[in-house]
Amino acid sequence: MKALSSVRTSTLALVIIAVTIGSFLAWRQLISPQGAGQQQASIPTIERSTRPIVLITIDTTRADRLEPYGSKDVKTPVMAELAQAGILFENARAVSPITLVSHASILSGRYPFEHGIRNNGIHYANDDLETLSEVLSAEGYHTAAFVSAAVLEARYGLDQGFDVYDDDLSNRRNTSPRMVADRPAEVTIDAAMEWLDRVPAQENYFLWVHLYDPHATYSPPPPYRDIYRDRLYDGEVAYMDTQIGRLLEHPRIAPGQRDEPVVALIADHGESLGEHGERTHAILAYDSTLHIPFIMRVPGGPEGLRIKQPVGQVDVKPTLMSLVGLEPQIEDGPLSPRDLSPLFEPGSASSEPKSYYSETFLPYYTYGWGKLRVLQRGRWKYISAPESELYDLARDPRELSNLKEKEPNLAHDLRRDLNEWVIAAEGDTEASLTLNSEEQSKLRSLGYLSIGSGQVQRDGPRPNPMTMIHDHVDMEHARALLGDRLYEQARAKLEGVIERDPGNLAALIEMVRALEGLGEIDRAINMADRALALDPKYVQTYLHMARLEAQRKELERALELLTIAEGLDPNHVTLGTTKVGYLRRLRRRQEANEALLQLFAKHPDEPQVLVLYAHTLEVPKGELVSAEKHLRQAYALNPYLEQAGLYLGLLLERTGRTPEAKDVYQASLQRNPDSHQLHGAMGQLLAREHDLSRAESHLRESLRLANNPRPEIYSSLGGVLAERGRFEDAIREYDRALQIQPGHAGTRNNAAIAYYRSGRPEEAHQLLTELVEDRPGHADAHNNLAVIAIDHQDWEAVVQHSKRAIDIAPGVVEAWNNLAVGEEELDNYAGAAKAYERALALAPDYWQARYNFGLLLLKTDDLQGAAAMFNEVLGRAPAHPGTHLALAELYAGPLEDPERAKIHWNAVLNHAPNHPRREEIIRKIGAR
């Protein structure tokens, strides 16, 4: 009676400052006459004194959604109280409906044509741009900024002059559905208040806090998502208001203290919410996005003052400087910023309406459409566009009646001034920034990123964004569909856009992505060719084409395309990392390593490069400590980088830190839920831990998400299914793996195991025989052939295959057990005993070999030795019926211990109620 060794499966693994505060003089309380520029209120004469400043910028916030601006539907009591305690500007203007552009103007007091930032993600602030933080830092202020979205990361240059610039969107970030990395107001304000707690008492500080919450996609937390369940944007605004309240209650900010700060709250831009056909912002230049809330609270200053005159974001810097006793440094000019504090004084209404400029160039950068420029003077607003527009905002605040034809002279004057003051003054001020492909993808998903090199040529005039808005909406829908991997639906949307606007480079590029997702690689390459014809200097198109050619296994052609792109942008990181990958696939390892070393020397702090360097060069050399350091550095720099989490997790697994690896995979999956690689790695780890249900879920998700699933994932899923007893399902997964990689030895071996365990030993034997013919050095296959030979009682074959497996891999404990079984059946008891002893020396807990050894000792009449061996088995497998049965027969027979025999007879029935000898055992128990 022999217990056969369990078939051994292959391991499921991935191949793989001190300023003294002056005295604060009381403000003289006067009553102002009612004037054109402001509402009657109690207005003091201002005494300027050095004091702290708090600047709160609220992203994507419409004025008409706030209580102090008349909203009845959205509860914003904090901002209402702030306005009641200070000054509200009824007609504040944004310079642009784009986050980075507007913030650059708020902090610098300069217009976009002066500071050079015209779009998110591609431009940055030059060092020669003087910001409010730099001015205040030079005056001894402690300075700190806490921003909530990746579009304001330090790389874009607004960190100038800040002692602390907190753009950390990872460590304490709640999970967000938005593509652009951001953190909720609560997290940002927690960080800001922690910094405030550390600022020395009575010392001046400048604190800038940026909140991003009302940005699409709208997803307020409870209870706001319940209160505003059908108006989630409003819920975001209400949630943000409560968080602003937390900040304003901080002891260093709350009213009444000796060093109470000036507080300024202003939006970067608004949100269209469907007006003029625009769902969000950045494409059009109407007041739904350019009219913004702006509220100030000045210690001891006017309360409940409402100023009707137009003001602008460029006025923030000089006004705040003036209020703390600094020279505003304003240059004379028709569009120069101004100190708004004189508007707080009696009789301050201006006889001449001030002009303000706004723009959006995103339609130009993204779609090749016309640029939109705006000049507003008093009630009149002129939009310079391919088809210009003129509006009387006093009579037509929603800009529904274009008066360009009715007021041609006024339109002429505003167009002339716009040309003289702005367009003629524009120079080559844009400072461009290179982003990697992942960063471009995230920004492009919100329509923020330019598409093309900026040199797209069109036949005829550029389209008017205001008449093309429906195509933009279709593009937004298409991008969302692409993000959800609904490629066919995305293609349908994009085909309509391309038919109406064949020169739309962005639509062509997105169509490339859709066709690639559908597996139509040849058509995708043709579409990319059309894109290159429009803009032969756009690097991203070359990257797309190279990837497509690689999928056609045309790696030399892919390298040619990357070389052309490198000539256009030698510092493009993704070009470099992609090139290294293709060289390695071509087995040109020396070239690949040299290219990687050069890339690492040029970009030592770039996360993509750190990951590639660690995984490609250091791990294969066994330099695991250094590799882990670089992978952790990359992961800290960009925890959203899929490969950083993947390879760090694999390294942790390799060094035996499985719980840490699991934590890294889980955190990375929260940030990258569509990563088939991370799901695959997590599934394989869970399979190794025998957490089979969760392993199956992750492996199936990996297969669902991958355009070209890897055979090892099919094979791993097959192993999980086999372990769960679903052998036919397992065989199907193994067959899928073998269709992709027919010669894969591990898959063939595991498929044979599934055949064997599903009762099909002949098919298992054929697979294994073919495998050892192809791969004579495959130890697992030889060992499994030995198991099948045991079934057929071909003992010579058992010994032959077991010895071969041991010759190849002496540590395969199951092979020693199988060898012992074969030798025993061939009556070589001494050889069998040595084989069992070797198996137990390798794996003392391998109770199957211990049990078989006990049977051998019975056969050689070593009864005490057999009993001792069986009792040791029960110490490791206490519910094994065969061992209890063997001990029962020993104690009932030659060892003569009836009571112990009865205990083991009962144990047999307890652990195997349907045991074949049940009736016999019951009789024996009864007889005793």
PDB file of C-alpha atoms in Angstrom, residues 696-864:
ATOM      1  CA  GLU A 696      -7.804  34.171 -10.054  1.00  0.00           C
ATOM      2  CA  SER A 697      -9.514  37.594  -9.974  1.00  0.00           C
ATOM      3  CA  HIS A 698      -6.277  39.512 -10.531  1.00  0.00           C
ATOM      4  CA  LEU A 699      -5.035  37.153 -13.237  1.00  0.00           C
ATOM      5  CA  ARG A 700      -8.322  37.363 -15.142  1.00  0.00           C
ATOM      6  CA  GLU A 701      -8.235  41.172 -14.837  1.00  0.00           C
ATOM      7  CA  SER A 702      -4.693  41.160 -16.225  1.00  0.00           C
ATOM      8  CA  LEU A 703      -5.842  39.142 -19.230  1.00  0.00           C
ATOM      9  CA  ARG A 704      -8.868  41.400 -19.765  1.00  0.00           C
ATOM     10  CA  LEU A 705      -6.779  44.575 -19.748  1.00  0.00           C
ATOM     11  CA  ALA A 706      -3.844  43.426 -21.863  1.00  0.00           C
ATOM     12  CA  ASN A 707      -4.013  44.040 -25.603  1.00  0.00           C
ATOM     13  CA  ASN A 708      -1.574  41.173 -26.075  1.00  0.00           C
ATOM     14  CA  PRO A 709      -1.766  38.974 -22.981  1.00  0.00           C
ATOM     15  CA  ARG A 710       1.439  37.281 -21.887  1.00  0.00           C
ATOM     16  CA  PRO A 711       1.458  33.486 -22.001  1.00  0.00           C
ATOM     17  CA  GLU A 712       2.744  33.210 -18.422  1.00  0.00           C
ATOM     18  CA  ILE A 713      -0.440  34.878 -17.163  1.00  0.00           C
ATOM     19  CA  TYR A 714      -2.576  32.270 -18.928  1.00  0.00           C
ATOM     20  CA  SER A 715      -0.287  29.605 -17.507  1.00  0.00           C
ATOM     21  CA  SER A 716      -0.488  31.047 -13.988  1.00  0.00           C
ATOM     22  CA  LEU A 717      -4.273  31.174 -14.227  1.00  0.00           C
ATOM     23  CA  GLY A 718      -4.229  27.565 -15.364  1.00  0.00           C
ATOM     24  CA  GLY A 719      -2.196  26.659 -12.281  1.00  0.00           C
ATOM     25  CA  VAL A 720      -4.667  28.427  -9.996  1.00  0.00           C
ATOM     26  CA  LEU A 721      -7.636  26.704 -11.623  1.00  0.00           C
ATOM     27  CA  ALA A 722      -5.916  23.332 -11.353  1.00  0.00           C
ATOM     28  CA  GLU A 723      -5.265  23.928  -7.659  1.00  0.00           C
ATOM     29  CA  ARG A 724      -8.977  24.675  -7.264  1.00  0.00           C
ATOM     30  CA  GLY A 725      -9.823  21.357  -8.933  1.00  0.00           C
ATOM     31  CA  ARG A 726     -11.121  22.938 -12.151  1.00  0.00           C
ATOM     32  CA  PHE A 727      -8.898  20.895 -14.414  1.00  0.00           C
ATOM     33  CA  GLU A 728     -10.735  21.317 -17.702  1.00  0.00           C
ATOM     34  CA  ASP A 729     -10.781  25.108 -17.211  1.00  0.00           C
ATOM     35  CA  ALA A 730      -7.075  24.943 -16.406  1.00  0.00           C
ATOM     36  CA  ILE A 731      -6.344  22.995 -19.593  1.00  0.00           C
ATOM     37  CA  ARG A 732      -8.116  25.676 -21.671  1.00  0.00           C
ATOM     38  CA  GLU A 733      -5.893  28.377 -20.151  1.00  0.00           C
ATOM     39  CA  TYR A 734      -2.768  26.319 -20.777  1.00  0.00           C
ATOM     40  CA  ASP A 735      -3.838  25.794 -24.392  1.00  0.00           C
ATOM     41  CA  ARG A 736      -4.201  29.594 -24.795  1.00  0.00           C
ATOM     42  CA  ALA A 737      -0.716  30.088 -23.403  1.00  0.00           C
ATOM     43  CA  LEU A 738       0.698  27.469 -25.778  1.00  0.00           C
ATOM     44  CA  GLN A 739      -1.006  29.085 -28.777  1.00  0.00           C
ATOM     45  CA  ILE A 740       1.078  32.188 -28.062  1.00  0.00           C
ATOM     46  CA  GLN A 741       4.284  30.377 -27.073  1.00  0.00           C
ATOM     47  CA  PRO A 742       4.054  26.754 -28.184  1.00  0.00           C
ATOM     48  CA  GLY A 743       7.429  25.690 -26.835  1.00  0.00           C
ATOM     49  CA  HIS A 744       7.109  27.112 -23.325  1.00  0.00           C
ATOM     50  CA  ALA A 745       8.354  24.317 -21.088  1.00  0.00           C
ATOM     51  CA  GLY A 746       6.698  25.417 -17.855  1.00  0.00           C
ATOM     52  CA  THR A 747       3.302  25.683 -19.508  1.00  0.00           C
ATOM     53  CA  ARG A 748       3.628  22.294 -21.178  1.00  0.00           C
ATOM     54  CA  ASN A 749       4.628  20.729 -17.860  1.00  0.00           C
ATOM     55  CA  ASN A 750       1.728  22.327 -16.003  1.00  0.00           C
ATOM     56  CA  ALA A 751      -0.730  21.361 -18.732  1.00  0.00           C
ATOM     57  CA  ALA A 752       0.413  17.763 -18.327  1.00  0.00           C
ATOM     58  CA  ILE A 753      -0.235  18.000 -14.592  1.00  0.00           C
ATOM     59  CA  ALA A 754      -3.783  19.220 -15.290  1.00  0.00           C
ATOM     60  CA  TYR A 755      -4.364  16.333 -17.700  1.00  0.00           C
ATOM     61  CA  TYR A 756      -3.032  13.875 -15.145  1.00  0.00           C
ATOM     62  CA  ARG A 757      -5.111  15.226 -12.263  1.00  0.00           C
ATOM     63  CA  SER A 758      -8.259  15.306 -14.424  1.00  0.00           C
ATOM     64  CA  GLY A 759      -7.958  11.573 -15.064  1.00  0.00           C
ATOM     65  CA  ARG A 760      -6.265  11.739 -18.472  1.00  0.00           C
ATOM     66  CA  PRO A 761      -2.845  10.205 -17.758  1.00  0.00           C
ATOM     67  CA  GLU A 762      -2.157   9.128 -21.334  1.00  0.00           C
ATOM     68  CA  GLU A 763      -2.395  12.709 -22.633  1.00  0.00           C
ATOM     69  CA  ALA A 764      -0.274  13.854 -19.715  1.00  0.00           C
ATOM     70  CA  HIS A 765       2.334  11.200 -20.562  1.00  0.00           C
ATOM     71  CA  GLN A 766       2.429  12.272 -24.211  1.00  0.00           C
ATOM     72  CA  LEU A 767       2.924  15.957 -23.326  1.00  0.00           C
ATOM     73  CA  LEU A 768       5.705  15.146 -20.872  1.00  0.00           C
ATOM     74  CA  THR A 769       7.432  12.733 -23.228  1.00  0.00           C
ATOM     75  CA  GLU A 770       7.474  15.378 -25.974  1.00  0.00           C
ATOM     76  CA  LEU A 771       8.740  17.918 -23.444  1.00  0.00           C
ATOM     77  CA  VAL A 772      11.731  15.844 -22.287  1.00  0.00           C
ATOM     78  CA  GLU A 773      12.597  15.110 -25.901  1.00  0.00           C
ATOM     79  CA  ASP A 774      12.714  18.891 -26.585  1.00  0.00           C
ATOM     80  CA  ARG A 775      14.130  19.811 -23.180  1.00  0.00           C
ATOM     81  CA  PRO A 776      16.071  16.856 -21.764  1.00  0.00           C
ATOM     82  CA  GLY A 777      17.183  18.995 -18.833  1.00  0.00           C
ATOM     83  CA  HIS A 778      13.675  19.728 -17.529  1.00  0.00           C
ATOM     84  CA  ALA A 779      13.703  18.176 -14.045  1.00  0.00           C
ATOM     85  CA  ASP A 780      10.003  18.709 -13.307  1.00  0.00           C
ATOM     86  CA  ALA A 781       8.973  16.883 -16.475  1.00  0.00           C
ATOM     87  CA  HIS A 782      11.140  13.857 -15.621  1.00  0.00           C
ATOM     88  CA  ASN A 783       9.772  13.793 -12.084  1.00  0.00           C
ATOM     89  CA  ASN A 784       6.191  13.942 -13.327  1.00  0.00           C
ATOM     90  CA  LEU A 785       6.870  11.127 -15.783  1.00  0.00           C
ATOM     91  CA  ALA A 786       8.007   9.134 -12.748  1.00  0.00           C
ATOM     92  CA  VAL A 787       4.656   9.814 -11.075  1.00  0.00           C
ATOM     93  CA  ILE A 788       2.749   8.608 -14.133  1.00  0.00           C
ATOM     94  CA  ALA A 789       4.978   5.529 -14.252  1.00  0.00           C
ATOM     95  CA  ILE A 790       3.997   4.796 -10.634  1.00  0.00           C
ATOM     96  CA  ASP A 791       0.376   4.790 -11.817  1.00  0.00           C
ATOM     97  CA  HIS A 792       1.322   2.222 -14.466  1.00  0.00           C
ATOM     98  CA  GLN A 793       3.496   0.281 -12.000  1.00  0.00           C
ATOM     99  CA  ASP A 794       6.380   0.618 -14.424  1.00  0.00           C
ATOM    100  CA  TRP A 795       8.942   0.636 -11.638  1.00  0.00           C
ATOM    101  CA  GLU A 796      12.005   0.706 -13.851  1.00  0.00           C
ATOM    102  CA  ALA A 797      10.650   3.838 -15.569  1.00  0.00           C
ATOM    103  CA  VAL A 798       9.976   5.327 -12.122  1.00  0.00           C
ATOM    104  CA  VAL A 799      13.603   4.827 -11.124  1.00  0.00           C
ATOM    105  CA  GLN A 800      14.909   6.024 -14.499  1.00  0.00           C
ATOM    106  CA  HIS A 801      12.977   9.321 -14.540  1.00  0.00           C
ATOM    107  CA  SER A 802      13.468   9.993 -10.824  1.00  0.00           C
ATOM    108  CA  LYS A 803      17.235   9.579 -11.135  1.00  0.00           C
ATOM    109  CA  ARG A 804      17.262  11.834 -14.193  1.00  0.00           C
ATOM    110  CA  ALA A 805      15.337  14.528 -12.303  1.00  0.00           C
ATOM    111  CA  ILE A 806      17.781  14.227  -9.373  1.00  0.00           C
ATOM    112  CA  ASP A 807      20.804  14.455 -11.683  1.00  0.00           C
ATOM    113  CA  ILE A 808      19.400  17.714 -13.099  1.00  0.00           C
ATOM    114  CA  ALA A 809      18.124  19.179  -9.815  1.00  0.00           C
ATOM    115  CA  PRO A 810      19.329  17.341  -6.681  1.00  0.00           C
ATOM    116  CA  GLY A 811      17.096  19.457  -4.456  1.00  0.00           C
ATOM    117  CA  VAL A 812      13.811  18.203  -5.922  1.00  0.00           C
ATOM    118  CA  VAL A 813      12.523  16.431  -2.836  1.00  0.00           C
ATOM    119  CA  GLU A 814       9.593  14.777  -4.614  1.00  0.00           C
ATOM    120  CA  ALA A 815      11.990  13.065  -6.989  1.00  0.00           C
ATOM    121  CA  TRP A 816      13.811  11.430  -4.053  1.00  0.00           C
ATOM    122  CA  ASN A 817      10.472  10.181  -2.739  1.00  0.00           C
ATOM    123  CA  ASN A 818       9.485   8.788  -6.128  1.00  0.00           C
ATOM    124  CA  LEU A 819      12.896   7.145  -6.503  1.00  0.00           C
ATOM    125  CA  ALA A 820      12.413   5.471  -3.134  1.00  0.00           C
ATOM    126  CA  VAL A 821       8.999   4.152  -4.180  1.00  0.00           C
ATOM    127  CA  GLY A 822      10.473   2.669  -7.377  1.00  0.00           C
ATOM    128  CA  GLU A 823      13.468   1.123  -5.648  1.00  0.00           C
ATOM    129  CA  GLU A 824      11.211  -0.382  -2.993  1.00  0.00           C
ATOM    130  CA  GLU A 825       8.983  -2.008  -5.594  1.00  0.00           C
ATOM    131  CA  LEU A 826      12.086  -3.413  -7.265  1.00  0.00           C
ATOM    132  CA  ASP A 827      12.998  -4.911  -3.873  1.00  0.00           C
ATOM    133  CA  ASN A 828      16.015  -2.606  -3.425  1.00  0.00           C
ATOM    134  CA  TYR A 829      15.066  -1.812   0.174  1.00  0.00           C
ATOM    135  CA  ALA A 830      18.437  -0.378   1.127  1.00  0.00           C
ATOM    136  CA  GLY A 831      18.377   1.983  -1.856  1.00  0.00           C
ATOM    137  CA  ALA A 832      14.788   2.945  -1.046  1.00  0.00           C
ATOM    138  CA  ALA A 833      15.674   3.718   2.587  1.00  0.00           C
ATOM    139  CA  LYS A 834      18.573   5.968   1.510  1.00  0.00           C
ATOM    140  CA  ALA A 835      16.283   7.825  -0.909  1.00  0.00           C
ATOM    141  CA  TYR A 836      13.641   8.379   1.790  1.00  0.00           C
ATOM    142  CA  GLU A 837      16.312   9.611   4.205  1.00  0.00           C
ATOM    143  CA  ARG A 838      17.579  12.030   1.562  1.00  0.00           C
ATOM    144  CA  ALA A 839      14.072  13.364   0.944  1.00  0.00           C
ATOM    145  CA  LEU A 840      13.525  13.941   4.665  1.00  0.00           C
ATOM    146  CA  ALA A 841      16.923  15.611   5.052  1.00  0.00           C
ATOM    147  CA  LEU A 842      15.905  18.058   2.333  1.00  0.00           C
ATOM    148  CA  ALA A 843      12.370  18.608   3.709  1.00  0.00           C
ATOM    149  CA  PRO A 844      11.706  17.312   7.238  1.00  0.00           C
ATOM    150  CA  ASP A 845       8.059  18.405   6.981  1.00  0.00           C
ATOM    151  CA  TYR A 846       7.487  16.387   3.813  1.00  0.00           C
ATOM    152  CA  TRP A 847       5.201  13.941   5.553  1.00  0.00           C
ATOM    153  CA  GLN A 848       4.352  11.954   2.423  1.00  0.00           C
ATOM    154  CA  ALA A 849       7.932  10.645   2.253  1.00  0.00           C
ATOM    155  CA  ARG A 850       7.863   9.966   6.010  1.00  0.00           C
ATOM    156  CA  TYR A 851       4.663   7.942   5.595  1.00  0.00           C
ATOM    157  CA  ASN A 852       6.087   5.944   2.698  1.00  0.00           C
ATOM    158  CA  PHE A 853       9.248   5.364   4.727  1.00  0.00           C
ATOM    159  CA  GLY A 854       7.068   3.977   7.529  1.00  0.00           C
ATOM    160  CA  LEU A 855       5.522   1.515   5.093  1.00  0.00           C
ATOM    161  CA  LEU A 856       8.999   0.407   4.031  1.00  0.00           C
ATOM    162  CA  LEU A 857       9.971  -0.158   7.671  1.00  0.00           C
ATOM    163  CA  LEU A 858       6.854  -2.328   8.084  1.00  0.00           C
ATOM    164  CA  LYS A 859       7.938  -4.361   5.108  1.00  0.00           C
ATOM    165  CA  THR A 860      11.378  -4.913   6.660  1.00  0.00           C
ATOM    166  CA  ASP A 861       9.825  -5.819  10.037  1.00  0.00           C
ATOM    167  CA  ASP A 862      11.148  -2.762  11.837  1.00  0.00           C
ATOM    168  CA  LEU A 863       7.839  -2.380  13.675  1.00  0.00           C
ATOM    169  CA  GLN A 864       8.984   0.060  16.352  1.00  0.00           C
TER     170      GLN A 864
END
